[in-house]
XYZ file of C-alpha atoms in Angstrom:
588
model
C -8.578 4.697 -25.093
C -11.087 5.787 -22.285
C -13.902 8.852 -23.831
C -12.944 12.104 -22.280
C -14.884 12.648 -19.201
C -17.008 15.563 -18.572
C -15.822 17.718 -15.753
C -17.324 19.445 -13.068
C -17.803 22.906 -11.052
C -18.985 23.482 -7.903
C -19.425 27.930 -8.662
C -23.237 27.789 -8.432
C -25.788 25.583 -6.345
C -27.131 23.905 -8.986
C -24.030 23.203 -10.363
C -22.922 21.611 -7.055
C -25.784 20.071 -6.194
C -25.139 18.398 -10.385
C -21.908 16.685 -9.313
C -23.365 15.698 -6.100
C -26.114 13.313 -7.981
C -23.514 12.128 -10.295
C -21.657 11.194 -7.666
C -24.475 10.047 -5.855
C -25.425 7.911 -9.039
C -22.276 6.197 -9.191
C -21.755 5.301 -5.463
C -24.828 3.279 -5.065
C -24.122 0.384 -7.385
C -21.042 0.379 -4.414
C -22.720 0.009 -1.408
C -21.758 -2.918 -0.420
C -17.964 -2.350 -0.911
C -18.364 1.126 0.553
C -19.819 -0.781 3.506
C -17.643 -3.530 3.971
C -15.345 -4.029 6.636
C -12.088 -5.038 5.835
C -11.825 -7.029 9.030
C -14.390 -9.080 7.864
C -12.379 -10.528 4.803
C -12.533 -13.988 5.356
C -14.919 -14.218 7.790
C -17.919 -13.040 5.016
C -15.774 -13.821 1.971
C -15.593 -10.008 0.759
C -13.673 -10.733 -2.733
C -16.377 -12.886 -3.777
C -17.940 -8.828 -4.004
C -16.241 -7.767 -6.911
C -16.266 -9.343 -10.020
C -14.235 -11.805 -10.284
C -12.684 -10.640 -13.676
C -11.158 -7.809 -12.125
C -9.988 -9.327 -8.521
C -8.036 -12.254 -11.462
C -6.810 -9.128 -12.661
C -5.579 -7.492 -10.181
C -3.989 -9.906 -7.742
C -1.774 -10.465 -10.665
C -0.549 -6.778 -10.529
C 2.294 -5.412 -9.108
C 2.297 -3.596 -5.337
C 3.599 -0.197 -6.939
C 0.127 -0.204 -9.682
C -2.187 -1.510 -6.831
C -0.445 1.716 -4.647
C -1.847 3.729 -7.703
C -4.329 2.796 -8.347
C -7.014 4.904 -6.066
C -4.702 7.641 -7.870
C -6.840 6.864 -10.992
C -3.671 4.563 -12.251
C -5.615 1.978 -15.107
C -3.279 -0.549 -17.476
C -4.765 -0.902 -21.064
C -4.572 -5.106 -20.201
C -7.049 -4.355 -17.712
C -10.724 -5.068 -17.892
C -12.646 -2.729 -19.759
C -15.148 -2.396 -17.043
C -12.061 -1.855 -14.486
C -11.221 0.573 -16.266
C -14.185 2.754 -16.247
C -14.678 2.182 -12.821
C -11.077 4.090 -11.936
C -10.987 6.411 -14.738
C -15.033 7.223 -14.166
C -14.402 7.741 -9.925
C -11.295 10.021 -10.632
C -13.093 12.110 -12.526
C -15.304 12.898 -9.765
C -13.362 13.577 -7.283
C -12.350 16.566 -6.494
C -8.492 18.026 -7.215
C -6.722 18.407 -4.426
C -3.487 20.743 -5.907
C -3.291 23.829 -4.441
C -5.239 26.482 -5.604
C -3.983 29.730 -4.046
C -4.389 32.413 -7.408
C -8.467 32.453 -7.270
C -9.507 35.934 -7.347
C -11.161 35.756 -3.889
C -7.835 34.913 -2.421
C -6.042 37.742 -4.895
C -2.632 38.719 -3.871
C -2.398 36.513 -0.936
C 1.196 36.890 1.062
C 1.791 34.086 2.935
C 5.024 34.395 5.636
C 7.106 32.787 6.427
C 7.150 31.977 10.128
C 10.343 32.386 12.083
C 11.850 29.571 14.412
C 9.890 31.404 17.837
C 6.616 30.817 16.015
C 7.436 27.582 15.268
C 9.065 26.393 17.546
C 7.146 22.781 18.726
C 5.518 22.621 15.119
C 6.526 19.566 13.305
C 7.068 20.473 9.175
C 3.594 19.574 8.470
C 2.083 21.417 10.951
C 4.442 24.317 9.519
C 2.734 24.219 6.325
C -0.801 24.009 7.199
C -0.094 27.178 9.968
C 1.955 29.649 7.809
C -0.882 28.796 4.615
C -4.091 28.689 5.977
C -2.871 31.839 8.838
C -2.286 34.251 5.777
C -5.478 32.861 4.219
C -7.796 34.039 7.435
C -5.824 36.835 7.298
C -7.117 37.706 3.934
C -10.678 36.709 4.366
C -10.196 39.275 7.700
C -9.513 41.948 6.324
C -11.985 41.620 3.560
C -14.612 41.656 6.356
C -13.193 43.876 8.512
C -13.279 41.772 10.855
C -9.965 42.629 13.431
C -10.974 39.562 16.062
C -10.897 35.549 15.396
C -12.606 32.669 16.834
C -9.848 29.647 16.603
C -11.923 26.532 16.990
C -10.297 23.399 18.376
C -7.108 25.048 18.129
C -4.806 22.407 20.002
C -1.735 23.657 21.411
C -2.580 27.755 19.888
C 0.114 26.653 16.530
C -2.507 29.199 14.375
C -4.108 31.530 16.926
C -0.601 32.525 18.179
C 0.324 32.883 14.672
C -2.396 35.191 13.519
C -2.019 36.970 16.677
C 1.878 37.768 16.720
C 2.641 37.539 13.298
C -0.617 39.108 12.093
C -1.629 41.248 15.201
C -4.534 40.087 14.987
C -6.817 39.440 17.966
C -7.832 35.867 18.681
C -9.796 33.356 21.096
C -8.287 29.629 21.229
C -11.483 27.188 22.008
C -10.425 24.017 22.798
C -11.826 20.947 24.459
C -8.436 19.493 26.674
C -7.191 21.981 29.371
C -3.774 21.017 29.165
C -3.815 21.951 25.306
C -4.780 25.440 27.157
C -2.356 25.793 29.324
C 0.656 24.930 26.703
C -1.112 27.451 24.944
C -1.045 29.598 27.211
C 2.467 28.902 28.663
C 4.185 29.112 24.827
C 2.211 32.341 23.821
C 4.371 34.096 27.242
C 7.217 32.748 26.126
C 6.475 34.230 22.132
C 5.972 37.416 23.799
C 8.918 38.260 25.459
C 10.439 37.169 22.893
C 8.962 39.922 20.249
C 8.713 42.423 23.615
C 12.957 42.561 23.044
C 12.222 43.573 19.772
C 9.711 45.432 19.078
C 8.759 49.064 20.761
C 5.413 49.191 21.983
C 5.684 45.547 22.715
C 3.023 46.354 25.809
C 0.176 46.552 23.058
C 0.973 42.735 21.618
C -2.151 40.832 21.165
C -1.947 37.370 23.175
C -4.562 34.254 22.200
C -7.550 33.998 25.246
C -8.440 30.471 25.945
C -11.415 28.744 26.581
C -11.766 25.332 27.553
C -15.281 24.204 26.124
C -16.739 21.151 24.368
C -18.255 22.629 21.542
C -21.313 19.751 21.385
C -23.662 22.075 18.953
C -23.540 25.246 17.111
C -26.004 27.223 20.014
C -22.553 26.633 22.602
C -20.406 28.101 19.815
C -22.603 30.658 18.940
C -22.949 31.585 22.079
C -19.450 31.332 23.151
C -19.143 33.622 19.779
C -21.441 36.350 21.524
C -20.392 36.056 24.627
C -16.472 36.419 24.245
C -16.467 39.989 22.839
C -18.440 41.482 25.842
C -16.740 39.887 28.192
C -12.633 39.920 29.458
C -12.164 36.055 29.534
C -15.178 33.644 29.681
C -12.384 31.081 30.871
C -8.932 31.687 30.721
C -7.942 28.079 31.358
C -4.440 28.167 33.063
C -5.543 25.186 35.438
C -5.415 20.913 34.290
C -7.752 20.359 37.156
C -11.264 18.782 35.663
C -13.270 20.515 38.027
C -12.431 23.817 35.754
C -13.138 22.144 33.211
C -17.166 21.084 34.452
C -17.529 24.496 35.568
C -16.681 25.722 32.260
C -19.760 23.118 30.614
C -21.760 24.268 34.274
C -21.608 27.629 32.910
C -22.569 27.789 29.315
C -26.515 27.533 29.827
C -25.885 31.766 31.369
C -23.693 32.213 28.691
C -26.289 30.960 26.081
C -28.683 33.178 27.823
C -26.714 36.338 27.712
C -25.862 35.653 24.220
C -29.954 35.518 23.366
C -30.216 38.563 25.782
C -27.214 40.412 23.290
C -28.757 39.404 19.672
C -32.487 39.936 20.659
C -31.191 43.075 21.792
C -28.936 43.584 18.945
C -26.168 44.492 20.905
C -24.294 42.677 18.483
C -19.908 43.220 19.086
C -17.404 43.896 16.432
C -17.443 41.083 13.338
C -15.284 38.291 13.990
C -14.278 35.394 11.551
C -14.489 31.090 12.662
C -11.412 29.907 12.241
C -10.444 25.998 12.401
C -7.636 24.054 11.248
C -8.359 19.994 10.906
C -11.712 20.640 13.362
C -12.809 17.083 13.701
C -15.454 15.652 12.541
C -18.985 17.173 13.471
C -16.785 20.531 14.741
C -16.163 21.866 11.753
C -19.676 21.532 10.650
C -21.136 23.201 13.850
C -18.604 26.383 12.299
C -20.707 26.266 9.301
C -23.839 26.420 11.323
C -22.538 28.976 13.624
C -21.528 31.229 10.493
C -25.138 31.014 9.335
C -26.423 31.894 13.126
C -24.786 34.673 14.104
C -24.645 37.983 12.683
C -21.327 38.939 13.838
C -19.857 35.836 12.396
C -19.264 37.858 9.137
C -16.593 34.602 7.526
C -15.543 30.833 8.322
C -12.646 29.556 7.377
C -12.361 25.750 8.243
C -10.529 22.293 7.374
C -11.942 19.752 8.058
C -11.044 16.374 9.238
C -11.362 13.132 11.283
C -15.356 12.231 8.505
C -14.669 8.511 10.944
C -15.983 10.510 14.315
C -19.193 12.812 11.558
C -22.682 11.911 13.350
C -25.182 10.732 10.242
C -28.616 11.407 10.321
C -30.321 7.490 9.391
C -27.618 6.496 12.306
C -28.287 9.082 15.298
C -31.160 9.030 17.358
C -31.335 12.800 18.734
C -32.977 16.356 18.117
C -29.462 17.920 17.780
C -28.426 18.345 13.996
C -25.995 15.759 12.985
C -22.779 16.380 10.989
C -24.098 14.928 7.298
C -26.117 15.109 5.347
C -26.384 19.114 6.237
C -27.637 20.202 2.898
C -31.343 19.809 2.027
C -30.660 18.791 -1.607
C -28.484 15.934 0.096
C -31.051 14.815 2.849
C -33.476 14.673 0.234
C -31.330 12.476 -2.133
C -31.474 9.109 0.298
C -28.018 8.337 0.036
C -26.501 7.002 3.165
C -23.243 6.520 3.929
C -22.392 5.269 7.434
C -19.146 4.272 9.509
C -16.876 2.424 7.128
C -17.955 4.921 4.747
C -17.136 7.465 6.966
C -13.796 5.595 7.980
C -13.013 5.260 3.909
C -13.497 9.129 3.346
C -10.122 9.598 5.380
C -7.991 7.902 2.784
C -5.418 9.809 0.907
C -4.756 8.851 -2.606
C -1.218 10.637 -2.009
C -0.589 9.122 1.040
C -0.683 5.591 -0.913
C 1.014 6.932 -3.955
C 4.162 7.607 -1.504
C 3.811 3.862 0.260
C 6.917 2.066 -0.779
C 6.056 -1.629 -1.545
C 8.057 -2.869 1.777
C 5.505 -0.869 3.458
C 2.805 -1.742 1.757
C 3.680 -5.462 1.598
C 3.820 -5.160 5.113
C 0.205 -3.264 5.708
C -1.649 -5.702 3.537
C 0.189 -8.379 5.806
C -1.760 -6.714 9.417
C -4.718 -6.205 7.558
C -4.292 -10.423 6.546
C -3.855 -10.744 10.120
C -6.412 -8.814 11.945
C -9.179 -10.286 8.780
C -8.106 -14.124 10.328
C -8.132 -13.047 14.252
C -12.263 -12.247 13.634
C -12.516 -15.292 12.344
C -10.758 -16.799 15.151
C -13.295 -14.488 17.059
C -16.131 -15.482 15.386
C -15.575 -18.948 15.397
C -14.917 -19.421 19.603
C -15.858 -16.078 20.493
C -18.757 -15.243 19.022
C -20.646 -13.012 22.025
C -16.983 -10.698 21.853
C -18.506 -9.664 18.243
C -21.862 -9.125 19.294
C -21.276 -6.633 21.606
C -18.425 -4.780 20.264
C -19.620 -5.131 16.019
C -16.523 -2.681 14.825
C -13.052 -3.077 16.097
C -9.952 -0.396 15.392
C -7.144 -0.940 14.026
C -3.963 0.871 14.913
C -0.253 0.317 13.620
C 0.303 3.948 12.307
C 3.619 3.933 13.405
C 5.066 2.807 10.519
C 2.766 4.920 8.099
C 3.627 8.082 10.799
C 7.579 7.013 10.363
C 7.042 6.788 6.982
C 5.748 9.954 6.099
C 7.904 11.534 8.128
C 10.666 10.774 5.885
C 8.297 11.858 2.901
C 7.710 15.423 4.043
C 10.877 16.043 4.779
C 12.019 15.212 1.324
C 8.902 17.213 0.114
C 9.924 20.040 1.718
C 13.600 20.116 1.262
C 14.632 19.265 3.958
C 16.713 16.626 6.375
C 15.180 16.100 10.103
C 18.398 15.129 12.491
C 14.925 13.520 14.476
C 13.839 11.436 11.865
C 13.741 7.532 13.325
C 14.463 4.639 11.025
C 11.976 2.574 9.590
C 10.403 -0.457 12.260
C 10.712 -3.067 11.439
C 7.796 -5.578 10.147
C 8.179 -7.202 13.925
C 8.062 -3.651 15.429
C 4.712 -2.356 13.436
C 2.382 -6.090 14.326
C 3.641 -4.989 17.787
C 1.709 -1.924 16.936
C -0.919 -3.095 14.931
C -1.842 -5.978 17.222
C -0.037 -6.708 19.992
C -3.366 -6.116 22.019
C -6.758 -5.091 22.769
C -8.609 -3.455 25.153
C -12.641 -3.089 25.321
C -14.645 -0.138 23.672
C -17.866 0.638 24.003
C -18.762 -0.186 20.427
C -15.277 -1.345 19.770
C -11.551 -2.875 20.135
C -8.950 -0.903 19.657
C -5.368 -2.375 18.781
C -2.846 -1.246 21.522
C 0.521 -1.537 23.591
C 1.365 -5.446 22.535
C 4.603 -7.395 22.762
C 5.953 -10.036 20.025
C 9.009 -11.307 21.296
C 11.591 -13.563 19.539
C 9.483 -13.077 16.528
C 11.562 -14.056 12.659
C 9.913 -14.688 9.261
C 11.718 -17.340 7.653
C 10.975 -18.058 3.846
C 13.745 -20.405 3.759
C 11.283 -23.984 3.449
C 9.313 -24.881 0.198
C 6.168 -26.817 1.516
C 3.118 -25.067 0.992
C 0.151 -24.962 3.607
C -2.001 -27.231 0.576
C 0.871 -29.883 0.586
C 0.068 -30.151 4.574
C -1.640 -33.512 5.830
C -4.608 -32.654 7.701
C -4.349 -33.281 11.226
C -6.165 -32.572 14.942
C -4.240 -33.551 18.236
C -2.413 -31.085 19.468
C 1.219 -32.597 19.058
C 0.664 -33.004 15.499
C -0.561 -29.513 15.370
C 2.598 -28.124 17.095
C 4.805 -30.736 15.008
C 2.672 -28.663 11.674
C 3.035 -25.053 13.572
C 6.840 -25.844 13.114
C 6.687 -26.635 9.332
C 4.300 -24.251 8.741
C 6.832 -21.300 10.407
C 9.167 -21.431 7.593
C 7.134 -20.996 4.972
C 4.839 -18.254 5.573
C 3.050 -15.444 8.176
C 2.059 -17.775 10.348
C 3.889 -17.130 13.786
C 3.164 -13.571 13.722
C -0.278 -14.369 13.241
C -0.119 -16.933 16.277
C 1.992 -14.388 17.846
C -1.182 -11.742 16.938
C -3.942 -13.758 18.047
C -2.650 -15.235 21.426
C -1.989 -11.191 22.314
C -4.933 -9.938 21.578
C -6.534 -13.043 23.135
C -5.051 -12.270 26.166
C -5.962 -8.431 26.081
C -9.658 -9.596 25.809
C -9.301 -12.520 28.574
C -11.053 -15.305 26.326
C -7.571 -17.391 26.124
C -5.464 -19.170 26.007
C -7.158 -22.512 25.044
C -6.545 -25.936 24.139
C -9.478 -26.337 22.354
C -7.955 -23.150 20.203
C -6.741 -24.243 16.635
C -5.129 -20.702 15.294
C -3.382 -23.393 12.984
C -6.516 -24.173 11.158
C -7.902 -20.640 10.855
C -4.822 -19.734 8.864
C -5.118 -22.463 6.782
C -8.714 -21.652 5.687
C -7.515 -18.196 5.565
C -4.454 -18.155 4.084
C -5.472 -19.325 -0.468
C -7.092 -15.570 0.241
C -4.565 -13.718 1.573
C -3.364 -12.342 -1.759
C -7.012 -11.043 -2.498
C -6.559 -8.562 0.593
C -4.634 -5.724 -0.996
C -6.668 -5.964 -4.143
C -9.717 -5.550 -2.526
C -8.318 -2.564 0.707
C -6.908 -0.827 -2.852
C -9.889 -0.939 -4.745
C -12.119 0.376 -1.147
C -9.182 2.720 -0.365
C -9.995 4.088 -4.632
C -13.925 5.107 -3.318
C -12.126 7.438 -0.575
C -11.084 10.600 -2.414
C -14.953 10.412 -3.692
C -16.788 9.747 -0.479
C -14.439 12.696 1.172
C -15.844 15.207 -2.212
C -19.684 14.049 -1.618
C -18.936 15.528 2.220
C -17.089 18.283 0.873
C -19.934 19.118 -1.200
C -22.823 18.429 0.946
C -20.949 20.928 3.098
C -20.727 23.579 0.313
C -24.131 22.841 -0.831
C -25.847 23.911 2.501
C -23.670 27.512 2.675
C -25.006 28.161 -1.041
C -28.622 26.837 -0.021
C -28.465 30.352 2.091
C -29.222 32.365 -1.414
C -27.254 35.563 -1.876
C -26.514 36.189 1.425
C -23.243 34.413 1.187
C -20.240 33.919 -0.524
C -18.505 30.587 0.089
C -15.713 28.185 -1.971
C -14.141 25.045 -1.557
C -9.839 25.557 -2.158
C -6.972 23.125 -1.764
C -4.731 25.030 0.158
C -1.784 22.531 0.845
C 0.160 20.567 -0.874
C -2.213 16.230 -0.451
C 1.566 14.747 0.210
C 1.749 16.486 3.176
C -1.295 17.304 4.629
C -4.034 14.775 2.479
C -7.009 16.949 4.216
C -6.399 20.131 2.170
C -9.790 21.217 2.025
C -10.645 24.660 3.372
C -14.326 26.078 3.027
C -13.850 29.415 3.087
C -17.507 31.596 2.815
C -18.268 35.129 3.229
C -21.230 36.848 4.009
C -22.148 39.480 1.135
C -22.774 41.958 3.220
C -19.183 42.412 4.219
C -17.198 43.947 2.655
C -15.584 42.858 -0.711
C -12.133 41.972 0.034
C -9.565 44.076 -0.717
C -7.053 43.865 -3.706
């Protein structure tokens, strides 16, 4: 039996730093595993970077057990070093179970939003908005604030809940003009409903919308300051691109006005910055604005899209990056990198909820993509040179699956549930075609026709004779198609090459590539499961870095990490909640 693990806390800067240092010590020996990309699995023989005993053990493990590995599941017969790896890793991960009973949130009342406010929301979004709106209202009350800046507001679901349910003044900031238009139209419909039911409805608060790319904390600070001194910074009711350009052109004057107001201490009423899944650096800019802007008394933010975070060592810019934030993390020298940021988006709860069939299909798609990388490396190396990072899609099956999981979790039966995709349809979504981007190739729309997976023959690839002529290859393909996934891989590759403008060509021997990759395909699932287990730990380090940044401000700031949502429903469920100690303490 494994020895008891020590528990960590983040109630103080000292404790948070101690936790982060323990994570850094654990991660450093496994940096190659963090930096690896599954698309290079066969090309770089990535399974060889993992302990041979581990891989030999896990390749024999059931798919169900592999899916539980990121959650800390181990077996007594596994190598002791593997058990230690998993158990130590999980002991360092921030607990994700919802925690709404903390004294900072005492007497929190989560209102159930009616059908008018929740129209158009998914069950996941409703779950998130109901809880987060209640928390924001509680924090605003304790901070003496009546105004909320909703950063990355999307279609305005959170902003409207705060306005109509909690009667708070809300400014909704989003980069999309379309989202602003939808928010305004939806708010007017909701207002009409409330107007018919509530006396004095002319005083109903409706969110104001601001369309702007928040590229730095300076911009967000300016918008926060100016928006309270003007009737409107930019009311977005048009979808014309020129409107967005006008907003961006006017930012300089907004920033100048904000500086004037601040320097002359013409600061407006206290406000709270809030964000539900503010992507990448946007969450970071919220925290910096909270620290720098005097009128921002509190911040409540749930981050997401760690893959979009900028990092100091990789960026050549004077603008502060998204990671690391804290002084201590910068001094530690630990770098993460893009692949580790991607990994932080993995969810142990989502892995655990997958069915065996879903998992096998996902592993197969990863196998096809990794084998296709070998095709590009052998026949089109210039493609890899110009586009070293290759994106992936194939999320449709997982989205459909999670929709059913959420409905089951919330005790509802959605009449709009779509049947699971077939394996053929998943491959269509995952690898039908590739479209070029600046630094990645992204798998999009494709076509798999007349495909079938047949396993009615016992011939294996090892039993096939070696051949190089095109007629022999076609003959061998006929046999292989009956034994494994070669046909799916072939269609995957042909569609991808077509979209890249790289083929087809008689010189491309896909069968040879598949025969080289297929014997090691059984290692894809174990390798990917081990990497996925590191994901929650990387996310923990990123979250603790943000918390420590706030704690480094000293006694002027009180900051916490709270898991708010059911992690099975909403994997990115941890909120950073902070309040300046000069603000009133939360009422009980």
